[in-house]
GROMACS .gro file of C-alpha atoms in nm:
model
  138
    1UNK     CA    1  -2.959  11.003  -9.110
    2UNK     CA    2  -2.828  10.680  -9.263
    3UNK     CA    3  -2.773  10.637  -9.632
    4UNK     CA    4  -2.783  10.344  -9.870
    5UNK     CA    5  -2.410  10.281  -9.828
    6UNK     CA    6  -2.452  10.188  -9.461
    7UNK     CA    7  -2.343   9.832  -9.398
    8UNK     CA    8  -2.599   9.623  -9.221
    9UNK     CA    9  -2.493   9.321  -9.014
   10UNK     CA   10  -2.662   9.044  -8.824
   11UNK     CA   11  -2.675   9.129  -8.454
   12UNK     CA   12  -2.552   8.779  -8.373
   13UNK     CA   13  -2.235   8.845  -8.576
   14UNK     CA   14  -2.136   9.140  -8.357
   15UNK     CA   15  -2.048   9.190  -7.992
   16UNK     CA   16  -2.342   9.432  -7.957
   17UNK     CA   17  -2.645   9.354  -7.745
   18UNK     CA   18  -2.987   9.508  -7.717
   19UNK     CA   19  -3.016   9.774  -7.450
   20UNK     CA   20  -3.324   9.605  -7.306
   21UNK     CA   21  -3.342   9.224  -7.309
   22UNK     CA   22  -3.721   9.232  -7.342
   23UNK     CA   23  -3.677   9.392  -7.688
   24UNK     CA   24  -3.506   9.079  -7.824
   25UNK     CA   25  -3.765   8.917  -8.048
   26UNK     CA   26  -3.540   8.639  -8.177
   27UNK     CA   27  -3.729   8.314  -8.144
   28UNK     CA   28  -4.070   8.487  -8.153
   29UNK     CA   29  -4.334   8.357  -8.391
   30UNK     CA   30  -4.418   8.593  -8.676
   31UNK     CA   31  -4.793   8.631  -8.723
   32UNK     CA   32  -4.945   8.786  -9.034
   33UNK     CA   33  -5.227   9.037  -9.052
   34UNK     CA   34  -5.477   8.749  -9.060
   35UNK     CA   35  -5.340   8.592  -8.741
   36UNK     CA   36  -5.168   8.306  -8.927
   37UNK     CA   37  -4.819   8.188  -8.833
   38UNK     CA   38  -4.568   8.302  -9.093
   39UNK     CA   39  -4.236   8.185  -8.948
   40UNK     CA   40  -3.991   8.251  -8.667
   41UNK     CA   41  -3.757   8.543  -8.607
   42UNK     CA   42  -3.415   8.383  -8.649
   43UNK     CA   43  -3.213   8.702  -8.629
   44UNK     CA   44  -3.201   9.078  -8.632
   45UNK     CA   45  -3.021   9.277  -8.899
   46UNK     CA   46  -2.889   9.603  -8.765
   47UNK     CA   47  -2.736   9.926  -8.880
   48UNK     CA   48  -2.417   9.925  -8.671
   49UNK     CA   49  -2.353  10.296  -8.715
   50UNK     CA   50  -2.699  10.408  -8.600
   51UNK     CA   51  -2.747  10.105  -8.374
   52UNK     CA   52  -3.097  10.040  -8.501
   53UNK     CA   53  -3.267   9.720  -8.607
   54UNK     CA   54  -3.358   9.749  -8.976
   55UNK     CA   55  -3.484   9.397  -9.056
   56UNK     CA   56  -3.610   9.083  -8.893
   57UNK     CA   57  -3.452   8.771  -9.038
   58UNK     CA   58  -3.747   8.531  -9.064
   59UNK     CA   59  -3.733   8.158  -9.130
   60UNK     CA   60  -4.037   8.086  -9.347
   61UNK     CA   61  -4.193   7.772  -9.488
   62UNK     CA   62  -4.057   7.421  -9.488
   63UNK     CA   63  -4.116   7.125  -9.262
   64UNK     CA   64  -3.871   7.002  -8.998
   65UNK     CA   65  -3.610   7.237  -9.139
   66UNK     CA   66  -3.643   7.107  -9.498
   67UNK     CA   67  -3.742   7.368  -9.755
   68UNK     CA   68  -3.718   7.653  -9.504
   69UNK     CA   69  -3.595   7.980  -9.646
   70UNK     CA   70  -3.477   8.301  -9.488
   71UNK     CA   71  -3.645   8.629  -9.576
   72UNK     CA   72  -3.598   8.980  -9.446
   73UNK     CA   73  -3.895   9.174  -9.311
   74UNK     CA   74  -3.841   9.548  -9.255
   75UNK     CA   75  -3.915   9.658  -8.899
   76UNK     CA   76  -4.149   9.907  -9.066
   77UNK     CA   77  -4.387   9.613  -9.138
   78UNK     CA   78  -4.414   9.529  -8.765
   79UNK     CA   79  -4.750   9.626  -8.618
   80UNK     CA   80  -4.715   9.471  -8.273
   81UNK     CA   81  -4.497   9.266  -8.041
   82UNK     CA   82  -4.582   9.063  -7.733
   83UNK     CA   83  -4.393   8.804  -7.528
   84UNK     CA   84  -4.415   8.536  -7.799
   85UNK     CA   85  -4.527   8.701  -8.123
   86UNK     CA   86  -4.431   8.964  -8.375
   87UNK     CA   87  -4.726   9.086  -8.580
   88UNK     CA   88  -4.674   9.221  -8.930
   89UNK     CA   89  -4.890   9.407  -9.182
   90UNK     CA   90  -4.864   9.151  -9.467
   91UNK     CA   91  -5.008   8.804  -9.516
   92UNK     CA   92  -4.819   8.475  -9.493
   93UNK     CA   93  -4.806   8.418  -9.868
   94UNK     CA   94  -4.655   8.762  -9.921
   95UNK     CA   95  -4.374   8.691  -9.675
   96UNK     CA   96  -4.310   8.342  -9.813
   97UNK     CA   97  -4.283   8.481 -10.167
   98UNK     CA   98  -4.042   8.759 -10.067
   99UNK     CA   99  -3.683   8.797 -10.179
  100UNK     CA  100  -3.471   8.518 -10.032
  101UNK     CA  101  -3.204   8.624  -9.787
  102UNK     CA  102  -2.877   8.436  -9.757
  103UNK     CA  103  -2.673   8.573  -9.466
  104UNK     CA  104  -2.360   8.418  -9.617
  105UNK     CA  105  -2.384   8.637  -9.928
  106UNK     CA  106  -2.295   9.005  -9.925
  107UNK     CA  107  -2.560   9.208 -10.107
  108UNK     CA  108  -2.469   9.428 -10.400
  109UNK     CA  109  -2.342   9.763 -10.271
  110UNK     CA  110  -2.580   9.975 -10.481
  111UNK     CA  111  -2.887  10.013 -10.257
  112UNK     CA  112  -2.869   9.651 -10.141
  113UNK     CA  113  -3.202   9.635  -9.960
  114UNK     CA  114  -3.413   9.853 -10.187
  115UNK     CA  115  -3.585   9.546 -10.334
  116UNK     CA  116  -3.697   9.431  -9.988
  117UNK     CA  117  -3.839   9.772  -9.899
  118UNK     CA  118  -4.012   9.791 -10.238
  119UNK     CA  119  -4.156   9.442 -10.198
  120UNK     CA  120  -4.308   9.533  -9.861
  121UNK     CA  121  -4.416   9.879  -9.977
  122UNK     CA  122  -4.215  10.080  -9.726
  123UNK     CA  123  -3.978  10.373  -9.770
  124UNK     CA  124  -3.612  10.269  -9.728
  125UNK     CA  125  -3.441  10.401  -9.416
  126UNK     CA  126  -3.217  10.617  -9.633
  127UNK     CA  127  -3.515  10.775  -9.814
  128UNK     CA  128  -3.618  11.136  -9.776
  129UNK     CA  129  -3.857  11.186  -9.487
  130UNK     CA  130  -3.801  10.840  -9.340
  131UNK     CA  131  -3.895  10.814  -8.973
  132UNK     CA  132  -3.781  10.512  -8.774
  133UNK     CA  133  -4.080  10.318  -8.641
  134UNK     CA  134  -4.117  10.291  -8.267
  135UNK     CA  135  -3.992   9.930  -8.277
  136UNK     CA  136  -4.076   9.725  -8.089
  137UNK     CA  137  -4.442   9.795  -8.046
  138UNK     CA  138  -4.540   9.640  -7.714
   0.00000   0.00000   0.00000
């Protein structure tokens, strides 16, 4: 099992690839629990050691690239995936108000993603009893 000291990296910053191309949801539209568009999956944040996707990097808000911000959505919030969409269990406003993610900044080493898991109401992957979701849900 992973722990909170595991370093997570953006898949695009590694030489790793997904085992099955159809599992790559980058570019998919994120749809909230009400069916409203929330943003686009810009990247995948992975646990290199366990080779598991932990977060979707979602571009949310803005217009023509202005005012857009990056947020992380735990894969635990994903409820479904199809050829063009990733469905999540929160509403658009919740995602847009989430902790901002800047891939250029290294998070604090002490439980760096705990705030994201808490915000979405999911147990962190290093928590007792954590079970990896069957991502992606097709």
